[in-house]
Coordinates of C-alpha atoms in Angstrom, one line a residue:
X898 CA 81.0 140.5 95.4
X899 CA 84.2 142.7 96.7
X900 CA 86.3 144.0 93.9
X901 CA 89.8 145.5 94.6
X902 CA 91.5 147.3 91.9
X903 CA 95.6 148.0 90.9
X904 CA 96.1 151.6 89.5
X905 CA 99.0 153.7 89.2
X906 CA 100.2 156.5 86.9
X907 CA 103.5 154.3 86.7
X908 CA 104.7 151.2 84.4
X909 CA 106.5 148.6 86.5
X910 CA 105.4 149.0 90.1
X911 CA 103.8 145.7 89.9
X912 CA 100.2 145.8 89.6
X913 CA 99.9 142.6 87.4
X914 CA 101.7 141.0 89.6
X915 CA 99.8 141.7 92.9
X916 CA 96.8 141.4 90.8
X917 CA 97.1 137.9 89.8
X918 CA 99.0 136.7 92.8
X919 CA 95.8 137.8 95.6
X920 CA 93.8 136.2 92.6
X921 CA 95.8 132.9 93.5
X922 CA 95.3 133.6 96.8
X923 CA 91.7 134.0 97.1
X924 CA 91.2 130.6 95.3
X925 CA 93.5 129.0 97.0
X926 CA 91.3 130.0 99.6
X927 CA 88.0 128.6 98.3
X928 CA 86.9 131.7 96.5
X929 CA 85.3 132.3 93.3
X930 CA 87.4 134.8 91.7
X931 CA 87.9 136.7 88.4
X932 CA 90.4 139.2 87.3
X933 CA 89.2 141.8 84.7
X934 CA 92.5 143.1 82.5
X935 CA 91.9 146.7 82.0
X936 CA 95.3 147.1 80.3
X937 CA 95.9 148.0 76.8
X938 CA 98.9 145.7 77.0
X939 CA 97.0 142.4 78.7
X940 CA 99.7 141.7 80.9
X941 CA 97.1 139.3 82.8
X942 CA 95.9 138.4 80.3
X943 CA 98.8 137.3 78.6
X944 CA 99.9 135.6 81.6
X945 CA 96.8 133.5 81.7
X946 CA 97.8 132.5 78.3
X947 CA 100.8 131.2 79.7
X948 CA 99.1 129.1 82.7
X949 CA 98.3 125.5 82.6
X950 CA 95.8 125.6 85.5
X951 CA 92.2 127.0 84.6
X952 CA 91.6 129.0 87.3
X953 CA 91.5 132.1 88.3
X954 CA 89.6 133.7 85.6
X955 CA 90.6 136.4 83.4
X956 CA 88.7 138.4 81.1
X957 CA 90.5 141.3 78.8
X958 CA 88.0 144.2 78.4
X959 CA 87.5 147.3 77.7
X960 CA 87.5 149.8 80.5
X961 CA 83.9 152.0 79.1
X962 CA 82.7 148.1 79.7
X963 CA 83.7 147.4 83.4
X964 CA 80.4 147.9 85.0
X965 CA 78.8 145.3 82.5
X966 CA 81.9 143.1 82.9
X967 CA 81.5 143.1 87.1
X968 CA 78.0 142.5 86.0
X969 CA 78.8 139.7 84.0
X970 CA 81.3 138.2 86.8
X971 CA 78.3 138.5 89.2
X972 CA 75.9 136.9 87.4
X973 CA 79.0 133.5 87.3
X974 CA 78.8 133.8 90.8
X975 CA 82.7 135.8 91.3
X976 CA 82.9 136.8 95.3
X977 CA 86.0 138.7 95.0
X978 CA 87.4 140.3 91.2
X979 CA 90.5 142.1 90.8
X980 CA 91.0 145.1 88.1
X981 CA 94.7 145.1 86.9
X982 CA 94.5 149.1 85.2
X983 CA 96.7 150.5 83.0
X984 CA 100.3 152.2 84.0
X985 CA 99.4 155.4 82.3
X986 CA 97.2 158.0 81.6
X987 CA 93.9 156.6 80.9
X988 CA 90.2 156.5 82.3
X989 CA 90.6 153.1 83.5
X990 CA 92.1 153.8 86.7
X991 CA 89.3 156.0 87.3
X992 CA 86.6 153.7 86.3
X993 CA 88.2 151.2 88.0
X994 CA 88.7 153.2 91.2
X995 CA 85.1 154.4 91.2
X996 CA 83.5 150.2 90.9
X997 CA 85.8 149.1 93.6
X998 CA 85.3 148.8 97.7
X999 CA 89.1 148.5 97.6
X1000 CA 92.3 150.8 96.0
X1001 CA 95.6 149.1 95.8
X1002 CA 98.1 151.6 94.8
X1003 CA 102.0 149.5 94.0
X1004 CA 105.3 151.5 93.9
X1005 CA 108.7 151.5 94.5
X1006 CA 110.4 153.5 97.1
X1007 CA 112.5 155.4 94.5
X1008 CA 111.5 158.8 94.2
X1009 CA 110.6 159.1 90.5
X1010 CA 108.3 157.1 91.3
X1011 CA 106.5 158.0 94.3
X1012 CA 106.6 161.3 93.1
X1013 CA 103.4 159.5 90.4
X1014 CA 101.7 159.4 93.9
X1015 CA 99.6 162.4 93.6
X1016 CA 98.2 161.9 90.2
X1017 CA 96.4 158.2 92.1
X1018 CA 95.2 160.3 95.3
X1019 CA 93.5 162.7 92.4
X1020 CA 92.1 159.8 90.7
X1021 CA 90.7 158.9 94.4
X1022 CA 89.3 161.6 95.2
X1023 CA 87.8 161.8 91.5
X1024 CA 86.1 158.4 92.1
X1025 CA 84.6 159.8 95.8
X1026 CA 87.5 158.3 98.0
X1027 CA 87.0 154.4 98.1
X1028 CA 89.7 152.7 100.7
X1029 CA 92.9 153.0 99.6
X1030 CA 96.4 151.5 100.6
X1031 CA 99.3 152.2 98.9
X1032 CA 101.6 148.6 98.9
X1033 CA 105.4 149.1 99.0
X1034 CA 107.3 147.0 96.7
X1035 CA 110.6 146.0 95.5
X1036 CA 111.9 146.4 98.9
X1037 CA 115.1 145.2 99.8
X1038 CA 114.1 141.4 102.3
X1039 CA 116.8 143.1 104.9
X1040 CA 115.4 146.8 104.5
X1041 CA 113.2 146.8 107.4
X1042 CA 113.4 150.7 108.1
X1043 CA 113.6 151.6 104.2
X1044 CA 110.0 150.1 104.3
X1045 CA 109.0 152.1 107.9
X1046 CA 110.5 155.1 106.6
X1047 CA 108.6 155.1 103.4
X1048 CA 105.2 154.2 105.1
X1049 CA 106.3 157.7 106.7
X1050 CA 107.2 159.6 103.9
X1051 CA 104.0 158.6 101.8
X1052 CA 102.0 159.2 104.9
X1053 CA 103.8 162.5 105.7
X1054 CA 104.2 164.0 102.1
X1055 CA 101.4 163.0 100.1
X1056 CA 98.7 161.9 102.3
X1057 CA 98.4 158.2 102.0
X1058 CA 98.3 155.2 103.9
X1059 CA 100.4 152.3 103.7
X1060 CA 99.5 148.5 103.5
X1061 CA 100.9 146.6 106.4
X1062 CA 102.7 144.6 104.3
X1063 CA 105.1 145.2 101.9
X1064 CA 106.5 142.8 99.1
X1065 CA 110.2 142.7 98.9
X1066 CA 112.9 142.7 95.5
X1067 CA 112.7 138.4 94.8
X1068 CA 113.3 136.6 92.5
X1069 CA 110.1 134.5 93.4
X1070 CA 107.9 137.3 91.6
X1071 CA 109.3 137.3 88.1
X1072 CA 110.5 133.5 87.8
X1073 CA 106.6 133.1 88.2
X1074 CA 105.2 135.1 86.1
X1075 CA 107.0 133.9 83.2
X1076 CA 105.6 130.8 83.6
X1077 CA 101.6 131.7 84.2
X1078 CA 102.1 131.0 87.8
X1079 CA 102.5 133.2 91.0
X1080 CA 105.1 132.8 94.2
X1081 CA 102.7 130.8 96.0
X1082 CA 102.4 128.3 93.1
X1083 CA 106.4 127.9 92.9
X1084 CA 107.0 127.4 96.5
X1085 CA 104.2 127.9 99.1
X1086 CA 106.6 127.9 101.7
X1087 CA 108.6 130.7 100.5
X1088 CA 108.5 134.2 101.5
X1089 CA 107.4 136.2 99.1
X1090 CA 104.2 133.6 99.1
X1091 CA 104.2 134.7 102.5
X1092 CA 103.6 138.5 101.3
X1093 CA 101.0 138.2 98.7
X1094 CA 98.7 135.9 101.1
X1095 CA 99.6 139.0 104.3
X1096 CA 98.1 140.8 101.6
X1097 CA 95.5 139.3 100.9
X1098 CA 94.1 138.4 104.6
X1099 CA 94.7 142.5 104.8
X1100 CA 92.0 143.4 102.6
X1101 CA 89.5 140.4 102.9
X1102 CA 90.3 141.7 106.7
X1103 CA 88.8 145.8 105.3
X1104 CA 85.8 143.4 103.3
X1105 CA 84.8 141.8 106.7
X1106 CA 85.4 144.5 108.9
X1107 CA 84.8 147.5 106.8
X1108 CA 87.7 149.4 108.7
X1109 CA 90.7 148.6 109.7
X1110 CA 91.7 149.9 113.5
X1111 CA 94.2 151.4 114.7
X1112 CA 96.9 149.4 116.2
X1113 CA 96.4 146.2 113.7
X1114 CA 99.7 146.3 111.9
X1115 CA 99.8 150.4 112.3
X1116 CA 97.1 151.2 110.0
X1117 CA 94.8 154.3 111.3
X1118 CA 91.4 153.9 111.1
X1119 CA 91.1 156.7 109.6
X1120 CA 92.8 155.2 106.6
X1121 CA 89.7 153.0 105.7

């Protein structure tokens, strides 16, 4: 079973959002996937409760339970689970960080907050250093060199690598979630579908591989 998790010490970068749409991806992919809500607020959770279709699964829990809940999603047979965390302060980014073979860290390119940047390399360190990308988001779809120049400056000031993709400012992303569905549910075609499922190849690329080498998409190997 491969579990990738979403923390941040920031509200609003996204993490439910990437969290439920690589969920859609991997089943839409013939996976057997769960996501586990982590989040005081049950923003995936509440978004289930808004979805028609049954699947993915997601289970609201309590983060001093995650290692019984992975066990629990093991025992149904899950191959890949997905820990949305909360967007503060709390020990679930931690716990979360510390049960996954994969980090996802969302934020936006403004400075407030990439600045929360260094609180999630603590909490990675804190959970013995498990791969970890930070994903770029709410970039503008004609902002190629905003997106290259942050990869820099994340790289450069606070010691992090970037995903290889990045998800851009569209409409796409909130028109779905209103509805319990994701980008690639609304129009598979489209590009920010595009985006999650470069997303997800990217890290069921690090679960096949176990690195990632340098010159596939720019990504040190260092970095996994």
């Amino acid at each position: 079973m491969f579990t990738i998790s979403l923390i941040g010490q920031k509200g609003g970068t996204g993490k439910t959002t990437i969290a439920v749409g690589l969920a859609v991806a991997a089943f839409r992919a013939g996976k057997v996937v769960a996501v586990i809500d982590l989040d005081p607020q049950a923003s995936a959770a509440n978004w289930k409760d808004r979805r028609t279709e049954d699947n993915p699964a997601v289970v609201s829990a309590q983060s001093s339970r995650l290692k019984q809940t992975l066990a629990s999603a093991a025992e149904l047979g899950a191959e890949i689970v997905i820990i949305d965390t909360a967007g503060r302060n709390d020990d679930s980014a931690l716990n979360a960080a510390r049960q996954s073979d994969l980090v996802l860290i969302p934020t936006r390119t403004n400075i407030v907050e990439m600045e929360a940047l260094p609180a999630a390399a603590d909490i990675l360190r804190l959970a013995g250093n498990p791969p970890a990308f930070v994903v770029l988001n709410g970039i503008h779809p004609t902002a190629t060199k905003q997106a290259a120049d942050a990869r820099d400056l994340v790289r450069e000031t606070f010691g992090l690598e970037c995903a290889p993709t990045h998800l851009c400012h569209r409409s796409a992303y909130a028109d779905a979630m209103t509805t319990g569905r994701t980008p690639q549910e609304l129009d598979e075609d489209g590009r920010a579908a595009a985006e999650l499922d470069a997303l997800y190849r990217f890290s069921i690329e690090i679960v096949n591989n176990g690195t990632y080498e340098h010159g596939q998409n720019g990504i040190p190997s260092s970095a996994a």
